[in-house]
Amino acid sequence: MRGGVIRHATGDDRAPALRRMAAAGPGATWLDPEICLRNPLFAVRLRRSILLRCYNGDYHTDVFDEERLADRIADGSERVLFWGPADHVARAAELFHAPGCPPEESLDGLSLGTHTTLPGDGLYGPGHIEVARTGSTQGDSAGAADAILWDLGRVLSGARKGEAFHTISCVPRNRRSAHGIPGGAAIHRLHTRAVGSRHWGVAPFYVMAGGSLEVLDYRELSSEDAHVSEGFAVCGTVHVSDAESAGLVAGLCELNGFAVDIRTHQAEPLAPLGAGTPAMDGDPHGPRVVHMDPDNPESALAEVLTDRGEACTVAVCDLSDERYVPLQAALVRNGFRLTYISPPKLVPLRAPRRIPLRGGFCRIRTSAPLAAPYYLEGGPLSAAEKTLVAQYRDLLGVWRKETTHHE
């Protein structure tokens, strides 16, 4: 398939190539994340300094709790990569090796980029690693490609010791730069064309700079490409409650070269069991994810329908299990829309493990303006990409009617 902006142009299995890139040591323009173990607190502060400068101080993701985050870096839960000009990388390396932690104001002179890999279990399920916290003071994605490809290759090669995983998940930013707010088109193109991750939908997860809810991509990179192809071979029938969900699943599978049998059911929407009680306020800048339970469906539905003020609420359903259909119908009736899928996988970790095709049904907070993907404006799209773009435009249209503010 020839394509441009949604799917990697060749569709090659990228994991072996990335492992080969990672076989060499780090280059002069990036630091091995292992250096962060020398001074985890400095790593936390340097990452935060870069992201706050990149987003003009308007950054809300989890980079502020110094003690907890330093512990996560020290125990290997978070792996932080820094890249940039060779002289700035060398200066950062000196600071990592120096005693103590340099004053935070001294970090502003370091012009670097950063990203973090961390466990993605809560958002995406067991066996997922998330790529997040990406930004650069270099502008565009200058110097990022070699560093990011090397780091992902190291992760795929098992650099995260003792961690059994099968998928790298990422939600790269994809809005255009506008009104002084940096966009994400460059990093999106890097994930699309260089990293070669597969596109499996969109994720309206985060309120970013300027107060906009950004409609990100949801992308995956498998540790072995065969995991997904073998997963589809044993997937069986996909069960959905409505035509819009069926169309999205079909379009995403076609984009990635897989055929799947989809059955649309007419089902009476399940009623929630009373009202959930918020245990605490949600994150107004990030998502809350609930993995739905078909054994306690009314309770799960009550939980996910409880509004805690988060940017987006995500209900994850097993689309290979017909028992979820009444749950899906209830979600759609209450303003949720299927926006992404996580493909089925057959993973031989310690023992063969069959992972079903899952779908993320999302409901956004309607008080934030929406920032759409740049590729909705057009481009060199394949037929499958054009089909998906049309579906995303329809989805954005529905959301914009529901919001109280607009772009």
mmCIF file with all atom_site columns, C-alpha atoms in Angstrom, residues 143-285:
data_model
loop_
_atom_site.group_PDB
_atom_site.id
_atom_site.type_symbol
_atom_site.label_atom_id
_atom_site.label_alt_id
_atom_site.label_comp_id
_atom_site.label_asym_id
_atom_site.label_entity_id
_atom_site.label_seq_id
_atom_site.pdbx_PDB_ins_code
_atom_site.Cartn_x
_atom_site.Cartn_y
_atom_site.Cartn_z
_atom_site.occupancy
_atom_site.B_iso_or_equiv
_atom_site.pdbx_formal_charge
_atom_site.auth_seq_id
_atom_site.auth_comp_id
_atom_site.auth_asym_id
_atom_site.auth_atom_id
_atom_site.pdbx_PDB_model_num
ATOM 1   C CA . GLY A 1 143 ? 17.649  15.288  15.991 1.00 0.00 ? 143 GLY A CA 1
ATOM 2   C CA . ALA A 1 144 ? 14.886  13.105  17.422 1.00 0.00 ? 144 ALA A CA 1
ATOM 3   C CA . ALA A 1 145 ? 14.741  10.325  14.841 1.00 0.00 ? 145 ALA A CA 1
ATOM 4   C CA . ASP A 1 146 ? 18.046  8.544   15.486 1.00 0.00 ? 146 ASP A CA 1
ATOM 5   C CA . ALA A 1 147 ? 17.658  8.800   19.256 1.00 0.00 ? 147 ALA A CA 1
ATOM 6   C CA . ILE A 1 148 ? 14.051  7.589   19.390 1.00 0.00 ? 148 ILE A CA 1
ATOM 7   C CA . LEU A 1 149 ? 14.649  4.718   16.962 1.00 0.00 ? 149 LEU A CA 1
ATOM 8   C CA . TRP A 1 150 ? 17.681  3.600   18.966 1.00 0.00 ? 150 TRP A CA 1
ATOM 9   C CA . ASP A 1 151 ? 15.761  3.780   22.246 1.00 0.00 ? 151 ASP A CA 1
ATOM 10  C CA . LEU A 1 152 ? 12.726  1.864   20.957 1.00 0.00 ? 152 LEU A CA 1
ATOM 11  C CA . GLY A 1 153 ? 15.089  -0.730  19.528 1.00 0.00 ? 153 GLY A CA 1
ATOM 12  C CA . ARG A 1 154 ? 16.661  -1.107  22.957 1.00 0.00 ? 154 ARG A CA 1
ATOM 13  C CA . VAL A 1 155 ? 13.229  -1.588  24.520 1.00 0.00 ? 155 VAL A CA 1
ATOM 14  C CA . LEU A 1 156 ? 12.355  -4.197  21.899 1.00 0.00 ? 156 LEU A CA 1
ATOM 15  C CA . SER A 1 157 ? 15.688  -5.925  22.553 1.00 0.00 ? 157 SER A CA 1
ATOM 16  C CA . GLY A 1 158 ? 14.849  -6.379  26.205 1.00 0.00 ? 158 GLY A CA 1
ATOM 17  C CA . ALA A 1 159 ? 16.628  -3.423  27.765 1.00 0.00 ? 159 ALA A CA 1
ATOM 18  C CA . ARG A 1 160 ? 13.795  -3.198  30.310 1.00 0.00 ? 160 ARG A CA 1
ATOM 19  C CA . LYS A 1 161 ? 15.097  -6.134  32.334 1.00 0.00 ? 161 LYS A CA 1
ATOM 20  C CA . GLY A 1 162 ? 12.638  -8.638  33.711 1.00 0.00 ? 162 GLY A CA 1
ATOM 21  C CA . GLU A 1 163 ? 9.627   -7.066  32.020 1.00 0.00 ? 163 GLU A CA 1
ATOM 22  C CA . ALA A 1 164 ? 7.490   -9.310  29.826 1.00 0.00 ? 164 ALA A CA 1
ATOM 23  C CA . PHE A 1 165 ? 5.748   -7.230  27.203 1.00 0.00 ? 165 PHE A CA 1
ATOM 24  C CA . HIS A 1 166 ? 4.406   -7.602  23.694 1.00 0.00 ? 166 HIS A CA 1
ATOM 25  C CA . THR A 1 167 ? 3.397   -4.108  22.528 1.00 0.00 ? 167 THR A CA 1
ATOM 26  C CA . ILE A 1 168 ? 4.684   -0.542  22.542 1.00 0.00 ? 168 ILE A CA 1
ATOM 27  C CA . SER A 1 169 ? 1.704   1.849   22.600 1.00 0.00 ? 169 SER A CA 1
ATOM 28  C CA . CYS A 1 170 ? 1.850   5.539   21.797 1.00 0.00 ? 170 CYS A CA 1
ATOM 29  C CA . VAL A 1 171 ? -0.507  8.455   21.236 1.00 0.00 ? 171 VAL A CA 1
ATOM 30  C CA . PRO A 1 172 ? 1.618   10.930  19.247 1.00 0.00 ? 172 PRO A CA 1
ATOM 31  C CA . ARG A 1 173 ? 0.394   14.506  18.940 1.00 0.00 ? 173 ARG A CA 1
ATOM 32  C CA . ASN A 1 174 ? -0.753  15.404  15.451 1.00 0.00 ? 174 ASN A CA 1
ATOM 33  C CA . ARG A 1 175 ? -2.238  18.919  15.513 1.00 0.00 ? 175 ARG A CA 1
ATOM 34  C CA . ARG A 1 176 ? -0.781  21.763  13.468 1.00 0.00 ? 176 ARG A CA 1
ATOM 35  C CA . SER A 1 177 ? 1.123   24.582  15.156 1.00 0.00 ? 177 SER A CA 1
ATOM 36  C CA . ALA A 1 178 ? -1.097  27.642  15.567 1.00 0.00 ? 178 ALA A CA 1
ATOM 37  C CA . HIS A 1 179 ? -1.418  30.757  17.714 1.00 0.00 ? 179 HIS A CA 1
ATOM 38  C CA . GLY A 1 180 ? 1.948   30.187  19.374 1.00 0.00 ? 180 GLY A CA 1
ATOM 39  C CA . ILE A 1 181 ? 1.081   26.606  20.394 1.00 0.00 ? 181 ILE A CA 1
ATOM 40  C CA . PRO A 1 182 ? 3.588   24.014  19.113 1.00 0.00 ? 182 PRO A CA 1
ATOM 41  C CA . GLY A 1 183 ? 2.049   21.307  16.970 1.00 0.00 ? 183 GLY A CA 1
ATOM 42  C CA . GLY A 1 184 ? 2.768   17.625  16.689 1.00 0.00 ? 184 GLY A CA 1
ATOM 43  C CA . ALA A 1 185 ? 2.851   17.014  12.941 1.00 0.00 ? 185 ALA A CA 1
ATOM 44  C CA . ALA A 1 186 ? 6.612   16.376  12.913 1.00 0.00 ? 186 ALA A CA 1
ATOM 45  C CA . ILE A 1 187 ? 6.619   13.826  15.735 1.00 0.00 ? 187 ILE A CA 1
ATOM 46  C CA . HIS A 1 188 ? 3.536   12.201  14.195 1.00 0.00 ? 188 HIS A CA 1
ATOM 47  C CA . ARG A 1 189 ? 5.344   11.793  10.867 1.00 0.00 ? 189 ARG A CA 1
ATOM 48  C CA . LEU A 1 190 ? 8.325   10.300  12.728 1.00 0.00 ? 190 LEU A CA 1
ATOM 49  C CA . HIS A 1 191 ? 6.091   7.655   14.330 1.00 0.00 ? 191 HIS A CA 1
ATOM 50  C CA . THR A 1 192 ? 4.328   7.029   11.026 1.00 0.00 ? 192 THR A CA 1
ATOM 51  C CA . ARG A 1 193 ? 7.283   6.778   8.679  1.00 0.00 ? 193 ARG A CA 1
ATOM 52  C CA . ALA A 1 194 ? 10.414  6.070   10.716 1.00 0.00 ? 194 ALA A CA 1
ATOM 53  C CA . VAL A 1 195 ? 9.119   4.104   13.699 1.00 0.00 ? 195 VAL A CA 1
ATOM 54  C CA . GLY A 1 196 ? 6.523   2.439   11.485 1.00 0.00 ? 196 GLY A CA 1
ATOM 55  C CA . SER A 1 197 ? 3.923   1.850   14.169 1.00 0.00 ? 197 SER A CA 1
ATOM 56  C CA . ARG A 1 198 ? 0.466   0.759   13.074 1.00 0.00 ? 198 ARG A CA 1
ATOM 57  C CA . HIS A 1 199 ? -2.474  3.161   13.235 1.00 0.00 ? 199 HIS A CA 1
ATOM 58  C CA . TRP A 1 200 ? -5.468  1.754   15.128 1.00 0.00 ? 200 TRP A CA 1
ATOM 59  C CA . GLY A 1 201 ? -7.670  4.809   15.575 1.00 0.00 ? 201 GLY A CA 1
ATOM 60  C CA . VAL A 1 202 ? -7.751  8.113   17.436 1.00 0.00 ? 202 VAL A CA 1
ATOM 61  C CA . ALA A 1 203 ? -7.535  8.888   21.136 1.00 0.00 ? 203 ALA A CA 1
ATOM 62  C CA . PRO A 1 204 ? -8.961  12.175  22.531 1.00 0.00 ? 204 PRO A CA 1
ATOM 63  C CA . PHE A 1 205 ? -7.040  11.677  25.751 1.00 0.00 ? 205 PHE A CA 1
ATOM 64  C CA . TYR A 1 206 ? -5.303  14.902  26.761 1.00 0.00 ? 206 TYR A CA 1
ATOM 65  C CA . VAL A 1 207 ? -5.997  18.612  27.166 1.00 0.00 ? 207 VAL A CA 1
ATOM 66  C CA . MET A 1 208 ? -2.731  20.177  26.046 1.00 0.00 ? 208 MET A CA 1
ATOM 67  C CA . ALA A 1 209 ? -1.279  23.664  25.648 1.00 0.00 ? 209 ALA A CA 1
ATOM 68  C CA . GLY A 1 210 ? -3.872  26.359  25.056 1.00 0.00 ? 210 GLY A CA 1
ATOM 69  C CA . GLY A 1 211 ? -6.610  24.338  26.744 1.00 0.00 ? 211 GLY A CA 1
ATOM 70  C CA . SER A 1 212 ? -7.495  22.232  23.689 1.00 0.00 ? 212 SER A CA 1
ATOM 71  C CA . LEU A 1 213 ? -8.466  18.584  23.834 1.00 0.00 ? 213 LEU A CA 1
ATOM 72  C CA . GLU A 1 214 ? -6.186  17.033  21.224 1.00 0.00 ? 214 GLU A CA 1
ATOM 73  C CA . VAL A 1 215 ? -7.468  14.174  19.084 1.00 0.00 ? 215 VAL A CA 1
ATOM 74  C CA . LEU A 1 216 ? -4.298  12.072  19.045 1.00 0.00 ? 216 LEU A CA 1
ATOM 75  C CA . ASP A 1 217 ? -3.556  8.914   17.095 1.00 0.00 ? 217 ASP A CA 1
ATOM 76  C CA . TYR A 1 218 ? -3.568  5.548   18.832 1.00 0.00 ? 218 TYR A CA 1
ATOM 77  C CA . ARG A 1 219 ? -0.622  3.541   17.484 1.00 0.00 ? 219 ARG A CA 1
ATOM 78  C CA . GLU A 1 220 ? 1.049   0.232   18.344 1.00 0.00 ? 220 GLU A CA 1
ATOM 79  C CA . LEU A 1 221 ? 4.381   -1.407  17.590 1.00 0.00 ? 221 LEU A CA 1
ATOM 80  C CA . SER A 1 222 ? 4.528   -5.134  18.297 1.00 0.00 ? 222 SER A CA 1
ATOM 81  C CA . SER A 1 223 ? 7.649   -6.766  19.638 1.00 0.00 ? 223 SER A CA 1
ATOM 82  C CA . GLU A 1 224 ? 7.017   -9.379  16.924 1.00 0.00 ? 224 GLU A CA 1
ATOM 83  C CA . ASP A 1 225 ? 4.862   -8.631  13.894 1.00 0.00 ? 225 ASP A CA 1
ATOM 84  C CA . ALA A 1 226 ? 3.611   -12.231 13.882 1.00 0.00 ? 226 ALA A CA 1
ATOM 85  C CA . HIS A 1 227 ? 1.829   -11.625 17.198 1.00 0.00 ? 227 HIS A CA 1
ATOM 86  C CA . VAL A 1 228 ? -0.819  -9.552  15.405 1.00 0.00 ? 228 VAL A CA 1
ATOM 87  C CA . SER A 1 229 ? -1.142  -11.619 12.234 1.00 0.00 ? 229 SER A CA 1
ATOM 88  C CA . GLU A 1 230 ? -1.505  -14.801 14.290 1.00 0.00 ? 230 GLU A CA 1
ATOM 89  C CA . GLY A 1 231 ? -3.949  -13.006 16.580 1.00 0.00 ? 231 GLY A CA 1
ATOM 90  C CA . PHE A 1 232 ? -6.186  -12.140 13.639 1.00 0.00 ? 232 PHE A CA 1
ATOM 91  C CA . ALA A 1 233 ? -5.939  -15.733 12.383 1.00 0.00 ? 233 ALA A CA 1
ATOM 92  C CA . VAL A 1 234 ? -7.641  -16.977 15.556 1.00 0.00 ? 234 VAL A CA 1
ATOM 93  C CA . CYS A 1 235 ? -9.727  -13.866 16.283 1.00 0.00 ? 235 CYS A CA 1
ATOM 94  C CA . GLY A 1 236 ? -13.135 -15.232 15.302 1.00 0.00 ? 236 GLY A CA 1
ATOM 95  C CA . THR A 1 237 ? -16.173 -12.988 14.924 1.00 0.00 ? 237 THR A CA 1
ATOM 96  C CA . VAL A 1 238 ? -16.109 -9.379  16.116 1.00 0.00 ? 238 VAL A CA 1
ATOM 97  C CA . HIS A 1 239 ? -19.346 -8.317  17.824 1.00 0.00 ? 239 HIS A CA 1
ATOM 98  C CA . VAL A 1 240 ? -20.507 -4.679  17.858 1.00 0.00 ? 240 VAL A CA 1
ATOM 99  C CA . SER A 1 241 ? -23.753 -2.923  18.711 1.00 0.00 ? 241 SER A CA 1
ATOM 100 C CA . ASP A 1 242 ? -23.948 -0.300  15.953 1.00 0.00 ? 242 ASP A CA 1
ATOM 101 C CA . ALA A 1 243 ? -23.051 0.399   12.341 1.00 0.00 ? 243 ALA A CA 1
ATOM 102 C CA . GLU A 1 244 ? -20.629 3.231   13.141 1.00 0.00 ? 244 GLU A CA 1
ATOM 103 C CA . SER A 1 245 ? -18.501 0.953   15.332 1.00 0.00 ? 245 SER A CA 1
ATOM 104 C CA . ALA A 1 246 ? -18.589 -1.771  12.679 1.00 0.00 ? 246 ALA A CA 1
ATOM 105 C CA . GLY A 1 247 ? -17.427 0.689   10.024 1.00 0.00 ? 247 GLY A CA 1
ATOM 106 C CA . LEU A 1 248 ? -14.496 1.868   12.141 1.00 0.00 ? 248 LEU A CA 1
ATOM 107 C CA . VAL A 1 249 ? -13.330 -1.673  12.952 1.00 0.00 ? 249 VAL A CA 1
ATOM 108 C CA . ALA A 1 250 ? -13.567 -2.635  9.272  1.00 0.00 ? 250 ALA A CA 1
ATOM 109 C CA . GLY A 1 251 ? -11.686 0.467   8.150  1.00 0.00 ? 251 GLY A CA 1
ATOM 110 C CA . LEU A 1 252 ? -8.858  0.038   10.644 1.00 0.00 ? 252 LEU A CA 1
ATOM 111 C CA . CYS A 1 253 ? -8.431  -3.638  9.808  1.00 0.00 ? 253 CYS A CA 1
ATOM 112 C CA . GLU A 1 254 ? -8.407  -2.897  6.071  1.00 0.00 ? 254 GLU A CA 1
ATOM 113 C CA . LEU A 1 255 ? -5.818  -0.154  6.595  1.00 0.00 ? 255 LEU A CA 1
ATOM 114 C CA . ASN A 1 256 ? -3.486  -2.639  8.242  1.00 0.00 ? 256 ASN A CA 1
ATOM 115 C CA . GLY A 1 257 ? -4.111  -5.469  5.792  1.00 0.00 ? 257 GLY A CA 1
ATOM 116 C CA . PHE A 1 258 ? -6.312  -7.751  7.891  1.00 0.00 ? 258 PHE A CA 1
ATOM 117 C CA . ALA A 1 259 ? -9.712  -9.261  7.170  1.00 0.00 ? 259 ALA A CA 1
ATOM 118 C CA . VAL A 1 260 ? -12.156 -9.762  10.007 1.00 0.00 ? 260 VAL A CA 1
ATOM 119 C CA . ASP A 1 261 ? -15.711 -11.078 10.300 1.00 0.00 ? 261 ASP A CA 1
ATOM 120 C CA . ILE A 1 262 ? -17.864 -8.366  11.911 1.00 0.00 ? 262 ILE A CA 1
ATOM 121 C CA . ARG A 1 263 ? -21.398 -8.935  13.204 1.00 0.00 ? 263 ARG A CA 1
ATOM 122 C CA . THR A 1 264 ? -23.644 -6.024  14.178 1.00 0.00 ? 264 THR A CA 1
ATOM 123 C CA . HIS A 1 265 ? -26.274 -6.904  16.784 1.00 0.00 ? 265 HIS A CA 1
ATOM 124 C CA . GLN A 1 266 ? -29.500 -5.181  17.736 1.00 0.00 ? 266 GLN A CA 1
ATOM 125 C CA . ALA A 1 267 ? -29.345 -5.241  21.528 1.00 0.00 ? 267 ALA A CA 1
ATOM 126 C CA . GLU A 1 268 ? -31.266 -3.618  24.337 1.00 0.00 ? 268 GLU A CA 1
ATOM 127 C CA . PRO A 1 269 ? -28.841 -1.253  26.114 1.00 0.00 ? 269 PRO A CA 1
ATOM 128 C CA . LEU A 1 270 ? -27.890 -2.418  29.585 1.00 0.00 ? 270 LEU A CA 1
ATOM 129 C CA . ALA A 1 271 ? -29.032 -0.208  32.472 1.00 0.00 ? 271 ALA A CA 1
ATOM 130 C CA . PRO A 1 272 ? -26.443 0.788   35.102 1.00 0.00 ? 272 PRO A CA 1
ATOM 131 C CA . LEU A 1 273 ? -26.819 -0.478  38.644 1.00 0.00 ? 273 LEU A CA 1
ATOM 132 C CA . GLY A 1 274 ? -27.534 2.786   40.456 1.00 0.00 ? 274 GLY A CA 1
ATOM 133 C CA . ALA A 1 275 ? -25.110 5.707   40.275 1.00 0.00 ? 275 ALA A CA 1
ATOM 134 C CA . GLY A 1 276 ? -21.427 5.467   40.897 1.00 0.00 ? 276 GLY A CA 1
ATOM 135 C CA . THR A 1 277 ? -19.924 7.654   43.614 1.00 0.00 ? 277 THR A CA 1
ATOM 136 C CA . PRO A 1 278 ? -16.763 9.549   42.661 1.00 0.00 ? 278 PRO A CA 1
ATOM 137 C CA . ALA A 1 279 ? -13.986 8.492   45.013 1.00 0.00 ? 279 ALA A CA 1
ATOM 138 C CA . MET A 1 280 ? -11.992 11.529  43.926 1.00 0.00 ? 280 MET A CA 1
ATOM 139 C CA . ASP A 1 281 ? -11.928 14.148  41.227 1.00 0.00 ? 281 ASP A CA 1
ATOM 140 C CA . GLY A 1 282 ? -10.524 13.005  37.878 1.00 0.00 ? 282 GLY A CA 1
ATOM 141 C CA . ASP A 1 283 ? -7.652  14.570  35.971 1.00 0.00 ? 283 ASP A CA 1
ATOM 142 C CA . PRO A 1 284 ? -9.090  17.460  33.915 1.00 0.00 ? 284 PRO A CA 1
ATOM 143 C CA . HIS A 1 285 ? -6.133  17.156  31.535 1.00 0.00 ? 285 HIS A CA 1
#
